[in-house]
Coordinates of C-alpha atoms in Angstrom, one line a residue:
M1 CA 5.0 5.2 5.0
K2 CA 3.8 7.3 2.1
E3 CA 7.3 8.7 1.7
N4 CA 8.8 5.2 1.5
I5 CA 6.2 4.1 -1.1
K6 CA 6.9 7.3 -3.2
Y7 CA 10.6 6.7 -2.9
I8 CA 10.5 3.0 -3.9
E9 CA 8.1 3.7 -6.8
Q10 CA 10.2 6.6 -8.3
W11 CA 13.4 4.5 -7.9
A12 CA 11.8 1.5 -9.6
L13 CA 10.4 3.5 -12.5
L14 CA 13.7 5.2 -13.2
K15 CA 15.5 1.8 -13.0
I16 CA 13.0 0.4 -15.6
I17 CA 13.4 3.5 -17.9
D18 CA 17.2 3.6 -17.7
N19 CA 18.0 -0.1 -17.9
Y20 CA 15.5 -1.9 -20.1
E21 CA 14.5 -1.9 -23.8
I22 CA 11.4 -4.1 -23.9
E23 CA 10.1 -5.6 -27.2
N24 CA 6.3 -6.0 -27.5
S25 CA 6.6 -9.7 -28.0
I26 CA 9.3 -12.3 -28.6
A27 CA 9.3 -15.6 -30.6
T28 CA 9.6 -18.3 -28.0
D29 CA 8.2 -21.7 -27.4
D30 CA 9.2 -21.6 -23.7
F31 CA 5.9 -20.5 -22.3
G32 CA 6.7 -22.7 -19.3
W33 CA 9.3 -20.1 -18.3
V34 CA 6.7 -17.5 -18.0
E35 CA 4.6 -19.8 -15.7
K36 CA 7.7 -20.5 -13.6
V37 CA 8.4 -16.7 -13.3
T38 CA 4.8 -16.2 -12.1
N39 CA 5.1 -19.0 -9.6
D40 CA 8.5 -17.9 -8.3
I41 CA 7.4 -14.3 -7.8
S42 CA 4.1 -15.2 -6.1
V43 CA 6.1 -17.3 -3.6
T44 CA 8.9 -14.7 -3.1
F45 CA 6.8 -11.6 -2.6
P46 CA 3.6 -10.8 -0.6
A47 CA 0.8 -10.5 -3.2
S48 CA -0.5 -7.2 -1.7
I49 CA 2.9 -5.6 -2.5
F50 CA 2.0 -5.9 -6.2
R51 CA -1.0 -3.7 -5.5
A52 CA 0.8 -1.3 -3.2
L53 CA 4.0 -0.9 -5.3
P54 CA 3.1 -1.4 -9.0
N55 CA 6.4 0.1 -10.4
Y56 CA 8.5 -2.0 -8.0
A57 CA 6.4 -5.1 -8.8
R58 CA 6.9 -4.5 -12.5
L59 CA 10.7 -4.1 -12.0
E60 CA 10.8 -7.5 -10.2
V61 CA 8.8 -9.1 -13.0
I62 CA 11.1 -7.5 -15.7
K63 CA 14.2 -8.7 -13.9
A64 CA 12.8 -12.3 -13.6
L65 CA 11.7 -12.4 -17.2
E66 CA 15.0 -11.0 -18.4
W67 CA 16.9 -13.6 -16.4
C68 CA 14.9 -16.3 -18.1
S69 CA 15.3 -14.7 -21.5
V70 CA 11.6 -14.2 -22.1
L71 CA 11.3 -10.5 -21.5
S72 CA 8.6 -8.8 -23.6
M73 CA 5.6 -6.6 -22.9
D74 CA 3.3 -9.5 -23.7
N75 CA 4.9 -11.6 -21.0
I76 CA 5.0 -8.8 -18.5
H77 CA 1.3 -8.3 -18.9
Y78 CA 0.6 -12.0 -18.7
V79 CA 2.6 -12.3 -15.4
E80 CA 1.0 -9.2 -14.0
S81 CA -2.5 -10.4 -14.7
E82 CA -1.7 -13.8 -13.1
L83 CA -0.3 -12.0 -10.0
R84 CA -3.4 -9.8 -9.7
N85 CA -5.6 -13.0 -9.6
I86 CA -3.8 -14.4 -6.5
E87 CA -6.0 -14.3 -3.5
E88 CA -4.5 -13.3 -0.2
A89 CA -6.0 -12.4 3.1
Y90 CA -5.2 -8.8 4.0
E91 CA -2.1 -8.4 6.2
N92 CA -0.1 -5.4 7.1
Y93 CA 3.0 -5.4 5.0
D94 CA 4.3 -2.0 6.2
W95 CA 7.4 -3.9 7.4
Y96 CA 8.1 -5.0 3.8
I97 CA 7.8 -1.5 2.4
A98 CA 10.2 -0.1 5.1
D99 CA 12.7 -2.9 4.5
T100 CA 12.6 -2.4 0.8
A101 CA 13.1 1.4 1.1
R102 CA 16.0 0.9 3.4
E103 CA 17.6 -1.6 1.0
V104 CA 17.2 0.8 -1.9
K105 CA 18.7 3.6 0.0
Q106 CA 21.7 1.5 1.1
N107 CA 22.3 0.3 -2.4
L108 CA 22.3 3.9 -3.7
R109 CA 24.7 5.0 -0.9
S110 CA 27.1 2.2 -1.7
L111 CA 27.2 3.5 -5.3
N112 CA 27.7 7.1 -4.1
V113 CA 24.5 8.1 -6.0

């Protein structure tokens, strides 16, 4: 499992570095979008994954904020702090880590990387 975690985290960090230029803040009155991103992510992913895979979690937050055109470091930090406050009973999400690692490897193979 440690190898899968390391693999996912390195892949996610490189994806962030290579694909995103992130401003510190943006002028927007659409703070509701940031709330929506927080809610959508908390429903889509197990909360403990955001503690186990911080780089992967940040990549998912970045992708969601970019899709809503509210990507900035301030908004990333806001969403991350909200996600850290989500209470969840401990469950074993090793299956999620294994599935994510398999998906990442399949995507890279399909790109011949």
